[in-house]
Coordinates of C-alpha atoms in Angstrom, one line a residue:
X851 CA 4.8 -17.0 -26.9
X852 CA 7.4 -16.8 -24.1
X853 CA 8.1 -13.2 -24.9
X854 CA 4.5 -12.3 -24.7
X855 CA 4.2 -14.1 -21.4
X856 CA 7.3 -12.2 -20.1
X857 CA 5.7 -8.9 -21.2
X858 CA 2.5 -9.8 -19.4
X859 CA 4.3 -10.6 -16.2
X860 CA 6.3 -7.4 -16.4
X861 CA 3.1 -5.4 -16.8
X862 CA 1.5 -7.1 -13.8
X863 CA 4.6 -6.4 -11.7
X864 CA 4.6 -2.7 -12.7
X865 CA 0.9 -2.3 -12.0
X866 CA 1.1 -4.0 -8.6
X867 CA 4.1 -1.9 -7.7
X868 CA 2.4 1.4 -8.4
X869 CA -0.8 0.2 -6.7
X870 CA 1.2 -0.6 -3.6
X871 CA 3.0 2.7 -3.5
X872 CA -0.1 4.7 -4.1
X873 CA -2.2 3.0 -1.5
X874 CA 0.6 2.9 1.1
X875 CA 1.2 6.7 0.7
X876 CA -2.5 7.5 1.0
X877 CA -2.9 5.2 4.0
X878 CA 0.1 6.7 5.7
X879 CA -1.2 10.4 5.5
X880 CA -4.7 9.3 6.4
X881 CA -3.5 7.5 9.5
X882 CA -1.4 10.5 10.5
X883 CA -4.4 12.9 10.1
X884 CA -6.5 10.4 12.1
X885 CA -4.0 10.0 14.9
X886 CA -3.8 13.8 15.5
X887 CA -7.5 14.4 15.4
X888 CA -7.4 16.3 12.1
X889 CA -9.8 14.2 10.2
X890 CA -13.4 14.7 11.3
X891 CA -12.6 17.9 13.3
X892 CA -10.4 20.2 11.2
X893 CA -11.2 18.6 7.8
X894 CA -14.0 16.2 6.9
X895 CA -11.9 13.8 4.9
X896 CA -8.1 13.2 5.0
X897 CA -6.0 14.2 1.9
X898 CA -5.3 11.5 -0.7
X899 CA -1.5 12.2 -0.9
X900 CA 1.2 13.7 1.2
X901 CA 2.2 17.3 0.3
X902 CA 5.9 17.9 -0.2
X903 CA 6.9 20.7 2.3
X904 CA 10.4 22.0 3.1
X905 CA 11.0 24.5 5.9
X906 CA 14.5 25.8 5.4
X907 CA 16.8 22.8 5.6
X908 CA 14.1 20.6 7.2
X909 CA 11.9 18.3 5.2
X910 CA 8.5 18.3 6.8
X911 CA 6.9 14.8 7.4
X912 CA 3.5 14.5 9.0
X913 CA 3.8 15.1 12.8
X914 CA 7.4 16.4 12.8
X915 CA 8.3 18.8 15.7
X916 CA 9.7 22.0 14.4
X917 CA 11.2 25.1 15.9
X918 CA 8.9 28.0 15.0
X919 CA 11.8 30.1 13.6
X920 CA 12.4 27.3 11.1
X921 CA 9.1 28.3 9.5
X922 CA 9.6 32.1 9.7
X923 CA 9.7 32.2 5.9
X924 CA 7.1 30.6 3.6
X925 CA 7.8 26.9 3.2
X926 CA 8.7 25.5 -0.1
X927 CA 5.6 23.5 -1.3
X928 CA 5.5 21.3 -4.3
X929 CA 3.3 18.6 -5.9
X930 CA 2.8 16.9 -9.2
X931 CA 1.1 18.8 -11.9
X932 CA -2.3 17.7 -13.2
X933 CA -3.2 20.7 -15.4
X934 CA -5.6 22.2 -12.8
X935 CA -5.9 25.3 -10.7
X936 CA -5.2 24.7 -7.0
X937 CA -5.8 26.4 -3.6
X938 CA -3.1 26.2 -0.9
X939 CA -4.1 26.9 2.7
X940 CA -2.2 26.8 6.0
X941 CA -4.0 26.9 9.3
X942 CA -3.5 26.6 13.0
X943 CA -6.7 25.0 14.6
X944 CA -5.2 25.2 18.1
X945 CA -5.8 28.9 18.9
X946 CA -5.6 30.2 21.5
X947 CA -4.6 26.9 23.0
X948 CA -4.9 23.3 21.8
X949 CA -7.9 21.3 22.9
X950 CA -6.9 18.2 20.9
X951 CA -9.4 18.7 18.2
X952 CA -9.9 22.1 16.5
X953 CA -13.6 22.2 15.5
X954 CA -14.0 26.0 15.8
X955 CA -12.5 29.0 14.0
X956 CA -8.9 28.5 12.9
X957 CA -6.0 30.9 12.6
X958 CA -5.3 31.5 8.9
X959 CA -1.6 31.6 8.2
X960 CA -1.6 31.5 4.4
X961 CA -4.0 31.3 1.6
X962 CA -3.2 31.3 -2.1
X963 CA -5.7 30.5 -4.8
X964 CA -5.7 30.1 -8.6
X965 CA -2.2 28.4 -8.5
X966 CA -1.5 27.5 -12.1
X967 CA -0.9 24.1 -13.5
X968 CA 2.9 24.5 -13.1
X969 CA 2.1 24.5 -9.3
X970 CA 4.2 27.6 -8.7
X971 CA 2.7 29.1 -5.6
X972 CA 4.3 32.5 -6.4
X973 CA 2.2 32.7 -9.6
X974 CA -1.1 32.2 -7.7
X975 CA -3.3 34.9 -6.3
X976 CA -2.5 35.6 -2.6
X977 CA -5.6 36.1 -0.6
X978 CA -3.8 36.1 2.8
X979 CA -0.1 36.6 3.0
X980 CA 2.1 34.1 4.9
X981 CA 2.1 34.6 8.6
X982 CA 4.8 32.5 10.5
X983 CA 3.9 30.3 13.4
X984 CA 3.8 32.1 16.7
X985 CA 2.4 29.8 19.3
X986 CA 1.8 31.6 22.7
X987 CA 3.7 30.7 25.8
X988 CA 2.3 27.9 27.9
X989 CA -0.1 26.9 25.1
X990 CA 1.4 23.5 24.3
X991 CA 2.1 22.1 20.8
X992 CA 0.1 23.6 17.9
X993 CA -0.7 21.7 14.7
X994 CA 0.2 23.7 11.6
X995 CA -1.6 22.1 8.7
X996 CA -1.0 22.7 5.0
X997 CA -3.7 21.6 2.6
X998 CA -4.0 21.7 -1.2
X999 CA -7.4 21.7 -2.9
X1000 CA -8.2 21.2 -6.6
X1001 CA -10.3 24.0 -8.0
X1002 CA -13.3 23.6 -10.4
X1003 CA -12.5 27.0 -11.9
X1004 CA -11.1 30.5 -11.1
X1005 CA -11.8 31.9 -7.6
X1006 CA -12.5 35.6 -7.3
X1007 CA -10.2 37.4 -4.8
X1008 CA -12.5 40.4 -4.6
X1009 CA -14.6 39.0 -1.8
X1010 CA -13.5 40.0 1.7
X1011 CA -12.0 37.3 3.9
X1012 CA -12.4 37.4 7.7
X1013 CA -9.3 35.8 9.0
X1014 CA -10.5 35.8 12.6
X1015 CA -13.5 33.6 11.8
X1016 CA -11.8 31.4 9.2
X1017 CA -12.8 27.8 8.9
X1018 CA -11.3 25.6 6.1
X1019 CA -14.3 23.4 5.8
X1020 CA -16.6 26.4 5.4
X1021 CA -14.2 27.9 2.9
X1022 CA -14.1 24.7 0.9
X1023 CA -17.9 24.4 0.8
X1024 CA -18.2 28.1 -0.3
X1025 CA -16.0 27.6 -3.3
X1026 CA -17.0 23.9 -4.0
X1027 CA -13.4 22.7 -3.5
X1028 CA -14.4 19.3 -2.1
X1029 CA -11.8 17.4 0.0
X1030 CA -8.1 18.2 0.1
X1031 CA -6.1 16.3 -2.5
X1032 CA -2.7 16.8 -0.7
X1033 CA -1.8 17.6 2.9
X1034 CA 0.9 17.7 5.6
X1035 CA 1.4 19.2 9.0
X1036 CA 4.0 19.9 11.7
X1037 CA 3.9 20.6 15.4
X1038 CA 5.5 23.7 17.1
X1039 CA 5.3 25.2 20.6
X1040 CA 6.4 28.5 22.1
X1041 CA 10.1 29.2 21.3
X1042 CA 12.2 30.8 24.0
X1043 CA 15.4 32.6 23.2
X1044 CA 18.3 30.2 23.3
X1045 CA 16.0 27.1 23.1
X1046 CA 17.5 24.0 21.4
X1047 CA 15.2 21.7 19.5
X1048 CA 15.1 18.2 18.1
X1049 CA 13.4 17.9 14.8
X1050 CA 12.0 14.5 15.2
X1051 CA 9.3 12.4 13.9
X1052 CA 6.9 11.3 16.6
X1053 CA 7.3 7.7 15.6
X1054 CA 11.1 8.0 15.9
X1055 CA 11.7 7.5 12.1
X1056 CA 14.3 9.6 10.2
X1057 CA 15.1 12.0 13.0
X1058 CA 17.0 15.2 12.0
X1059 CA 18.7 16.7 15.0
X1060 CA 20.0 20.2 15.4
X1061 CA 21.6 21.2 18.8
X1062 CA 19.3 18.8 20.5
X1063 CA 18.9 18.3 24.2
X1064 CA 16.7 15.6 25.8
X1065 CA 14.5 18.3 27.5
X1066 CA 13.6 20.2 24.4
X1067 CA 11.2 17.7 22.9
X1068 CA 9.3 15.1 24.9
X1069 CA 10.5 11.5 24.2
X1070 CA 8.1 9.6 22.0
X1071 CA 6.8 7.4 24.8
X1072 CA 5.9 10.5 26.9
X1073 CA 3.6 11.9 24.2
X1074 CA -0.1 11.4 24.1
X1075 CA -1.0 7.7 24.7
X1076 CA -3.8 7.9 22.2
X1077 CA -1.4 9.1 19.5
X1078 CA 1.1 6.3 20.3
X1079 CA -1.6 3.7 20.1
X1080 CA -2.8 5.1 16.8
X1081 CA 0.7 5.1 15.4
X1082 CA 1.2 1.4 16.3
X1083 CA -2.3 0.5 14.9
X1084 CA -1.3 2.4 11.7
X1085 CA 1.9 0.3 11.3
X1086 CA -0.1 -2.9 11.7
X1087 CA -2.7 -1.8 9.1
X1088 CA 0.1 -0.8 6.7
X1089 CA 1.7 -4.2 7.1
X1090 CA -1.6 -6.0 6.6
X1091 CA -2.5 -3.9 3.4
X1092 CA 1.0 -4.5 2.0
X1093 CA 0.8 -8.2 2.6
X1094 CA -2.7 -8.4 1.1
X1095 CA -1.6 -6.5 -2.0
X1096 CA 1.4 -8.8 -2.6
X1097 CA -0.8 -11.8 -2.2
X1098 CA -3.3 -10.4 -4.7
X1099 CA -0.4 -9.7 -7.1
X1100 CA 0.8 -13.3 -7.0
X1101 CA -2.7 -14.7 -7.5
X1102 CA -3.3 -12.3 -10.4
X1103 CA 0.1 -13.2 -12.0
X1104 CA -0.7 -16.9 -11.7
X1105 CA -4.1 -16.5 -13.3
X1106 CA -2.7 -14.6 -16.3
X1107 CA 0.3 -16.9 -16.8
X1108 CA -1.8 -20.1 -16.8

């Protein structure tokens, strides 16, 4: 009897743990997309999970500031397999200059469809080859957004694609892709020769610095007030959700063990 009770308690703990991890991850990426005006403007619905993206030696976390030359080669993009075909798209909604939203045509940097279930981008069908970030001078920080969609079937690559008038929402509707299942994004501005950069998270977490100077990246408290407020609100929401989940876990455990 005692062994059965221990097994039930262990099962409850495991389920609660994975629920907490899953909801916290989804909540974090959603809050980031909301804070940077991506949700509702660039995509209708935020991704469910964070996409693992590596640009050279730098791990991309949502909102990180990158030197454009760090992304001169295609990023290494990975996600868990689910035995489906996927579409990978990378866009810049801030051309020719950021307006803070990005509701119009977007610059298409990369588009690969029919990525097989092993999630090897190289084995997918490239519709638009990778074009590295090249934000114009005096145009501010651009958002470079990577999204992964789950396909319902194979997408034909015979249809012409007009890069100058690309819109990820229209493309998603055309091929019935629905909402993105994974996503990530980084920020980059015009890179002058000899510039030094600080690869930093806008919320000051897990900073990675390379030849950094204080003038290269604006300090966190000098960035957009709306973004700062949203980040603080996101932290409070995350704390509330985590606390609520743990409370539910204990109530659930108590009910089972009675």
